[in-house]
């Protein structure tokens, strides 16, 4: 694993508001790292600090093991606020201007338009774009110069489900091609579907972080069906590693301890004379876990 970003005990206040409190985090190459938290939890402040737009009160951070020079920063593409595109200029013209500002070769324009699937609309005026297309153009702009790392603040904010799915596809494709992506979001579902890792912030404090499954889902919820649900519940209660037995309509749900799997449960039930007609892991209730975390 190659460390791309190391955030070391960063704190930041705005007057009385403590926006970040001793936040530390390591991000490795190739990860899609979600910074997840409710509004006001310090996500944008975190991104602002690591992009050098805001100064932290204390703490430090390194990109690739050092404080980045202006030149190193060119290897970090960012989308912190929606860029000011000119409404009466086309997508291509807007990106061409962005290329000049970023001192990037003009051939980048068509490359990034392809990446975000806007090449067919390259010569349409920005003002004719849907919100989703505008956001894709903003991502295209962040991709100019082919940076290794992308930092995106709420990249799907305000988009409809289709627009959200399009951005997700772009992010997953970029990661597949080796980019490291750091994205802030207040939407659990988005982070869950897109990210490999997550850091959960609440009121400026880092509550937990790590691979997404281990953070948001550390137990398996299993659903079982058999002929006699009362007998099933009684029997389940006798099996080692089973807890939280509940009947949900015509199924019984339970939590299986770490290290136990479905085949273990199935054979334990079989040994006790229960034939199951259905057994499987339930998509665990990440939402409940997340809400529990930020409560
Ligand atoms: N420029 C600012 N001036 C004063 N308070 C700010 C400023 N920017 C952010 N804050 C406060 O800092 C906290 C964290 O904000 P922010 O980083 O924007 O959170 P998030 O992006 O998670 O919604 C919030 O309480 C917010 O009101
Ligand atoms: Mg924010």
CSV table of C-alpha atoms and ligand atoms in Angstrom, one decimal:
chain,number,residue,atom,x,y,z
A,1,UNK,CA,0.0,0.0,0.0
A,2,UNK,CA,1.3,3.4,-0.9
A,3,UNK,CA,0.3,6.3,1.2
A,4,UNK,CA,-1.0,9.3,-0.8
A,5,UNK,CA,-2.2,11.5,2.0
A,6,UNK,CA,-1.5,11.7,5.7
A,7,UNK,CA,-3.5,14.0,7.8
A,8,UNK,CA,-2.0,14.5,11.2
A,9,UNK,CA,-4.1,15.9,14.0
A,10,UNK,CA,-5.7,18.8,12.3
A,11,UNK,CA,-7.8,21.3,14.2
A,12,UNK,CA,-9.6,24.3,12.8
A,13,UNK,CA,-11.9,26.9,14.4
A,14,UNK,CA,-14.1,29.6,13.0
A,15,UNK,CA,-14.5,31.9,16.0
A,16,UNK,CA,-16.4,29.9,18.6
A,17,UNK,CA,-17.2,27.0,16.2
A,18,UNK,CA,-14.7,24.1,16.4
A,19,UNK,CA,-15.0,22.9,12.8
A,20,UNK,CA,-12.3,20.2,13.1
A,21,UNK,CA,-11.0,18.6,16.3
A,22,UNK,CA,-7.7,16.7,16.0
A,23,UNK,CA,-8.6,14.8,12.9
A,24,UNK,CA,-6.0,12.3,11.6
A,25,UNK,CA,-6.4,10.1,8.6
A,26,UNK,CA,-4.3,8.1,6.1
A,27,UNK,CA,-5.4,7.5,2.5
A,28,UNK,CA,-3.6,5.1,0.2
A,29,UNK,CA,-3.3,5.0,-3.6
A,30,UNK,CA,-6.3,3.6,-5.4
A,31,UNK,CA,-8.7,4.1,-2.6
A,32,UNK,CA,-12.1,5.8,-3.0
A,33,UNK,CA,-12.2,7.5,0.4
A,34,UNK,CA,-15.6,8.9,1.5
A,35,UNK,CA,-15.7,11.6,4.1
A,36,UNK,CA,-19.1,11.0,5.5
A,37,UNK,CA,-21.0,13.1,8.0
A,38,UNK,CA,-24.1,15.3,8.4
A,39,UNK,CA,-24.1,18.9,7.3
A,40,UNK,CA,-21.8,21.0,9.4
A,41,UNK,CA,-19.6,18.1,10.5
A,42,UNK,CA,-16.4,19.5,8.9
A,43,UNK,CA,-16.2,17.7,5.6
A,44,UNK,CA,-15.7,20.8,3.4
A,45,UNK,CA,-13.3,22.3,6.0
A,46,UNK,CA,-11.2,19.1,5.8
A,47,UNK,CA,-11.1,19.2,2.1
A,48,UNK,CA,-10.3,22.9,2.1
A,49,UNK,CA,-7.3,22.3,4.5
A,50,UNK,CA,-5.8,19.4,2.5
A,51,UNK,CA,-6.2,21.4,-0.7
A,52,UNK,CA,-4.3,24.4,0.8
A,53,UNK,CA,-7.4,26.7,0.5
A,54,UNK,CA,-7.8,27.0,4.2
A,55,UNK,CA,-5.2,27.1,6.9
A,56,UNK,CA,-5.6,24.7,9.9
A,57,UNK,CA,-5.0,26.1,13.4
A,58,UNK,CA,-2.8,23.2,14.3
A,59,UNK,CA,-1.8,19.8,12.9
A,60,UNK,CA,-0.2,19.0,9.5
A,61,UNK,CA,-0.8,17.0,6.4
A,62,UNK,CA,1.5,15.6,3.7
A,63,UNK,CA,0.8,14.5,0.1
A,64,UNK,CA,3.1,11.8,-1.0
A,65,UNK,CA,5.2,12.3,2.1
A,66,UNK,CA,5.8,16.0,1.8
A,67,UNK,CA,4.1,19.4,1.9
A,68,UNK,CA,3.1,19.9,-1.7
A,69,UNK,CA,4.7,22.6,-3.8
A,70,UNK,CA,2.6,24.6,-6.3
A,71,UNK,CA,3.7,22.1,-8.9
A,72,UNK,CA,2.8,19.1,-6.8
A,73,UNK,CA,-0.7,20.5,-6.4
A,74,UNK,CA,-1.2,20.1,-10.1
A,75,UNK,CA,-1.4,16.4,-9.4
A,76,UNK,CA,-4.5,16.9,-7.3
A,77,UNK,CA,-7.7,17.7,-9.2
A,78,UNK,CA,-10.4,19.3,-7.1
A,79,UNK,CA,-14.0,20.2,-7.1
A,80,UNK,CA,-14.6,22.2,-4.0
A,81,UNK,CA,-17.3,24.5,-5.3
A,82,UNK,CA,-19.1,24.5,-8.6
A,83,UNK,CA,-16.8,26.3,-10.9
A,84,UNK,CA,-17.9,29.5,-12.7
A,85,UNK,CA,-18.5,28.4,-16.2
A,86,UNK,CA,-19.7,31.0,-18.7
A,87,UNK,CA,-23.3,30.3,-19.6
A,88,UNK,CA,-23.1,31.5,-23.2
A,89,UNK,CA,-19.9,29.5,-24.0
A,90,UNK,CA,-19.9,25.9,-25.0
A,91,UNK,CA,-18.6,23.1,-22.9
A,92,UNK,CA,-15.5,22.9,-25.1
A,93,UNK,CA,-14.9,26.7,-24.9
A,94,UNK,CA,-15.3,26.7,-21.1
A,95,UNK,CA,-12.8,23.8,-20.7
A,96,UNK,CA,-10.4,25.5,-23.1
A,97,UNK,CA,-10.4,28.5,-20.8
A,98,UNK,CA,-9.9,26.3,-17.8
A,99,UNK,CA,-6.9,24.7,-19.6
A,100,UNK,CA,-5.3,28.1,-20.0
A,101,UNK,CA,-5.8,29.0,-16.4
A,102,UNK,CA,-4.3,25.6,-15.3
A,103,UNK,CA,-1.5,25.8,-17.9
A,104,UNK,CA,-2.6,22.4,-19.4
A,105,UNK,CA,-2.3,21.4,-23.1
A,106,UNK,CA,-5.5,22.0,-25.1
A,107,UNK,CA,-5.7,18.4,-26.1
A,108,UNK,CA,-6.9,17.7,-22.6
A,109,UNK,CA,-10.3,19.2,-23.4
A,110,UNK,CA,-11.5,16.4,-25.6
A,111,UNK,CA,-9.9,13.7,-23.4
A,112,UNK,CA,-11.8,14.9,-20.3
A,113,UNK,CA,-15.0,15.4,-22.3
A,114,UNK,CA,-14.8,11.8,-23.3
A,115,UNK,CA,-14.2,10.6,-19.7
A,116,UNK,CA,-17.4,12.3,-18.5
A,117,UNK,CA,-19.3,11.3,-21.6
A,118,UNK,CA,-20.0,14.8,-22.7
A,119,UNK,CA,-18.1,14.7,-26.0
A,120,UNK,CA,-21.4,14.6,-27.9
A,121,UNK,CA,-22.4,17.8,-26.3
A,122,UNK,CA,-19.1,19.5,-26.5
A,123,UNK,CA,-20.4,22.3,-28.7
A,124,UNK,CA,-23.6,23.0,-26.7
A,125,UNK,CA,-23.7,26.1,-24.6
A,126,UNK,CA,-23.3,25.6,-20.9
A,127,UNK,CA,-26.6,27.2,-20.1
A,128,UNK,CA,-28.4,24.5,-22.0
A,129,UNK,CA,-27.0,21.7,-19.8
A,130,UNK,CA,-29.0,19.8,-17.2
A,131,UNK,CA,-27.7,20.0,-13.6
A,132,UNK,CA,-26.2,16.5,-14.0
A,133,UNK,CA,-24.3,17.6,-17.2
A,134,UNK,CA,-23.1,20.7,-15.4
A,135,UNK,CA,-21.7,18.6,-12.7
A,136,UNK,CA,-20.1,16.3,-15.1
A,137,UNK,CA,-18.4,19.2,-16.8
A,138,UNK,CA,-17.2,20.4,-13.4
A,139,UNK,CA,-15.6,17.0,-12.9
A,140,UNK,CA,-14.1,17.2,-16.4
A,141,UNK,CA,-12.5,20.4,-15.4
A,142,UNK,CA,-11.0,18.8,-12.3
A,143,UNK,CA,-9.6,16.1,-14.6
A,144,UNK,CA,-7.7,18.5,-16.8
A,145,UNK,CA,-4.0,17.7,-16.6
A,146,UNK,CA,-4.8,14.1,-15.6
A,147,UNK,CA,-4.1,14.5,-11.9
A,148,UNK,CA,-3.4,11.3,-9.9
A,149,UNK,CA,-5.8,12.3,-7.1
A,150,UNK,CA,-9.2,13.8,-7.2
A,151,UNK,CA,-10.8,15.6,-4.3
A,152,UNK,CA,-14.6,16.1,-4.7
A,153,UNK,CA,-16.9,17.9,-2.4
A,154,UNK,CA,-20.5,16.5,-2.5
A,155,UNK,CA,-20.1,15.6,-6.2
A,156,UNK,CA,-23.8,14.5,-6.6
A,157,UNK,CA,-25.4,17.3,-4.6
A,158,UNK,CA,-28.8,18.2,-6.0
A,159,UNK,CA,-28.8,15.6,-8.7
A,160,UNK,CA,-31.6,13.2,-9.6
A,161,UNK,CA,-31.1,9.5,-9.3
A,162,UNK,CA,-30.0,9.1,-12.9
A,163,UNK,CA,-27.5,12.0,-12.5
A,164,UNK,CA,-26.2,10.4,-9.3
A,165,UNK,CA,-25.7,7.1,-11.0
A,166,UNK,CA,-23.8,8.7,-13.9
A,167,UNK,CA,-21.4,10.5,-11.5
A,168,UNK,CA,-21.0,7.2,-9.6
A,169,UNK,CA,-20.0,5.4,-12.9
A,170,UNK,CA,-17.5,8.1,-13.7
A,171,UNK,CA,-15.9,7.9,-10.2
A,172,UNK,CA,-15.7,4.1,-10.3
A,173,UNK,CA,-14.2,4.1,-13.8
A,174,UNK,CA,-11.6,6.7,-12.7
A,175,UNK,CA,-10.7,4.5,-9.7
A,176,UNK,CA,-10.4,1.5,-11.9
A,177,UNK,CA,-7.9,3.4,-14.0
A,178,UNK,CA,-5.8,4.0,-10.9
A,179,UNK,CA,-6.9,7.4,-9.6
A,180,UNK,CA,-7.2,7.9,-5.9
A,181,UNK,CA,-10.5,9.7,-5.0
A,182,UNK,CA,-11.4,11.5,-1.9
A,183,UNK,CA,-15.0,12.6,-1.8
A,184,UNK,CA,-17.2,14.3,0.9
A,185,UNK,CA,-20.8,13.4,1.1
A,186,UNK,CA,-23.6,13.6,3.6
A,187,UNK,CA,-25.5,10.7,1.9
A,188,UNK,CA,-24.7,7.3,3.3
A,189,UNK,CA,-26.1,5.5,0.3
A,190,UNK,CA,-23.8,7.3,-2.0
A,191,UNK,CA,-20.7,6.5,0.0
A,192,UNK,CA,-21.8,3.0,0.4
A,193,UNK,CA,-22.3,2.4,-3.3
A,194,UNK,CA,-19.1,4.3,-4.4
A,195,UNK,CA,-16.4,4.2,-1.8
A,196,UNK,CA,-13.9,1.6,-0.7
A,197,UNK,CA,-13.2,3.4,2.6
A,198,UNK,CA,-15.0,5.8,4.8
A,199,UNK,CA,-14.2,8.3,7.6
A,200,UNK,CA,-17.2,9.4,9.6
A,201,UNK,CA,-17.2,12.9,10.9
A,202,UNK,CA,-19.5,14.4,13.5
A,203,UNK,CA,-19.2,18.0,14.8
A,204,UNK,CA,-15.5,18.1,13.7
A,205,UNK,CA,-14.6,14.8,15.4
A,206,UNK,CA,-13.5,11.7,13.5
A,207,UNK,CA,-15.8,9.0,14.9
A,208,UNK,CA,-14.5,6.0,13.0
A,209,UNK,CA,-12.7,5.2,9.7
A,210,UNK,CA,-11.5,2.2,7.6
A,211,UNK,CA,-12.7,-0.1,4.9
A,212,UNK,CA,-16.4,0.6,4.3
A,213,UNK,CA,-17.7,-2.8,5.2
A,214,UNK,CA,-15.8,-3.0,8.5
A,215,UNK,CA,-16.9,0.5,9.5
A,216,UNK,CA,-20.6,0.3,8.6
A,217,UNK,CA,-21.3,-3.3,8.8
A,218,UNK,CA,-19.4,-5.3,11.4
A,219,UNK,CA,-22.1,-8.0,11.9
A,220,UNK,CA,-24.1,-10.0,9.5
A,221,UNK,CA,-27.8,-9.9,9.6
A,222,UNK,CA,-29.4,-13.2,8.4
A,223,UNK,CA,-32.9,-14.0,7.4
A,224,UNK,CA,-34.2,-17.6,7.9
A,225,UNK,CA,-37.5,-19.2,6.9
A,226,UNK,CA,-38.8,-22.6,8.0
A,227,UNK,CA,-42.2,-24.2,8.4
A,228,UNK,CA,-42.7,-23.5,12.1
A,229,UNK,CA,-41.4,-20.0,13.0
A,230,UNK,CA,-41.9,-20.4,16.7
A,231,UNK,CA,-39.9,-23.5,16.8
A,232,UNK,CA,-37.3,-21.9,14.6
A,233,UNK,CA,-36.9,-19.0,17.0
A,234,UNK,CA,-36.6,-21.3,20.0
A,235,UNK,CA,-34.0,-23.4,18.2
A,236,UNK,CA,-32.0,-20.4,17.0
A,237,UNK,CA,-31.8,-19.1,20.6
A,238,UNK,CA,-29.8,-22.3,21.4
A,239,UNK,CA,-27.2,-21.8,18.7
A,240,UNK,CA,-23.8,-20.3,19.6
A,241,UNK,CA,-23.1,-17.0,17.9
A,242,UNK,CA,-26.8,-16.1,17.2
A,243,UNK,CA,-28.3,-13.0,18.7
A,244,UNK,CA,-31.0,-10.4,18.2
A,245,UNK,CA,-33.6,-12.9,17.0
A,246,UNK,CA,-36.7,-11.2,15.6
A,247,UNK,CA,-39.6,-12.2,13.5
A,248,UNK,CA,-40.2,-9.9,10.6
A,249,UNK,CA,-43.4,-10.9,8.8
A,250,UNK,CA,-42.9,-14.5,7.7
A,251,UNK,CA,-39.2,-14.6,8.3
A,252,UNK,CA,-36.9,-14.7,11.3
A,253,UNK,CA,-34.0,-12.2,11.3
A,254,UNK,CA,-30.9,-12.6,13.5
A,255,UNK,CA,-27.4,-11.3,13.9
A,256,UNK,CA,-24.6,-13.8,13.3
A,257,UNK,CA,-21.4,-13.2,15.2
A,258,UNK,CA,-18.2,-12.4,13.4
A,259,UNK,CA,-16.5,-15.6,12.1
A,260,UNK,CA,-19.8,-17.6,11.8
A,261,UNK,CA,-21.3,-18.0,8.4
A,262,UNK,CA,-24.5,-19.2,6.7
A,263,UNK,CA,-23.3,-22.8,6.3
A,264,UNK,CA,-22.5,-22.9,10.0
A,265,UNK,CA,-25.9,-21.7,10.8
A,266,UNK,CA,-27.6,-24.0,8.4
A,267,UNK,CA,-25.9,-27.1,9.7
A,268,UNK,CA,-26.5,-26.1,13.3
A,269,UNK,CA,-30.2,-25.9,12.5
A,270,UNK,CA,-30.1,-29.1,10.6
A,271,UNK,CA,-28.4,-30.9,13.6
A,272,UNK,CA,-31.3,-29.7,15.8
A,273,UNK,CA,-33.9,-31.1,13.3
A,274,UNK,CA,-34.9,-27.9,11.6
A,275,UNK,CA,-35.1,-27.9,7.8
A,276,UNK,CA,-34.9,-24.3,6.5
A,277,UNK,CA,-36.7,-23.4,3.3
A,278,UNK,CA,-34.8,-20.1,2.9
A,279,UNK,CA,-31.6,-18.7,4.4
A,280,UNK,CA,-29.5,-15.8,3.4
A,281,UNK,CA,-27.5,-12.7,4.4
A,282,UNK,CA,-29.7,-9.7,4.5
A,283,UNK,CA,-28.2,-6.5,3.0
A,284,UNK,CA,-27.3,-5.2,6.4
A,285,UNK,CA,-28.8,-2.1,7.7
A,286,UNK,CA,-25.9,0.3,7.1
A,287,UNK,CA,-28.2,3.2,7.5
A,288,UNK,CA,-29.0,2.1,11.1
A,289,UNK,CA,-25.3,1.7,11.8
A,290,UNK,CA,-24.5,5.1,10.4
A,291,UNK,CA,-27.3,6.8,12.4
A,292,UNK,CA,-26.1,5.0,15.5
A,293,UNK,CA,-22.6,6.3,14.9
A,294,UNK,CA,-23.6,10.0,14.5
A,295,UNK,CA,-26.4,9.9,17.1
B,1,LIG,N1,-16.3,30.5,6.8
B,1,LIG,C1,-16.9,30.1,7.9
B,1,LIG,N2,-17.2,30.9,8.9
B,1,LIG,C2,-17.8,30.4,10.1
B,1,LIG,N3,-18.1,29.2,10.3
B,1,LIG,C3,-17.9,28.3,9.3
B,1,LIG,C4,-17.3,28.7,8.1
B,1,LIG,N4,-17.2,27.6,7.3
B,1,LIG,C5,-17.7,26.6,8.0
B,1,LIG,N5,-18.1,27.0,9.2
B,1,LIG,C6,-18.7,26.1,10.3
B,1,LIG,O1,-17.8,25.0,10.5
B,1,LIG,C7,-18.5,23.8,10.7
B,1,LIG,C8,-18.1,22.8,9.7
B,1,LIG,O2,-18.5,23.3,8.4
B,1,LIG,P1,-18.2,22.5,7.0
B,1,LIG,O3,-16.8,22.1,7.0
B,1,LIG,O4,-18.7,23.3,5.9
B,1,LIG,O5,-19.1,21.2,7.2
B,1,LIG,P2,-19.8,20.2,6.1
B,1,LIG,O6,-19.0,20.4,4.9
B,1,LIG,O7,-19.6,18.9,6.8
B,1,LIG,O8,-21.2,20.6,6.0
B,1,LIG,C9,-20.0,24.2,10.6
B,1,LIG,O9,-20.5,24.4,11.9
B,1,LIG,C10,-20.0,25.5,9.8
B,1,LIG,O10,-21.1,26.3,10.2
B,2,LIG,MG1,-19.7,20.8,3.0
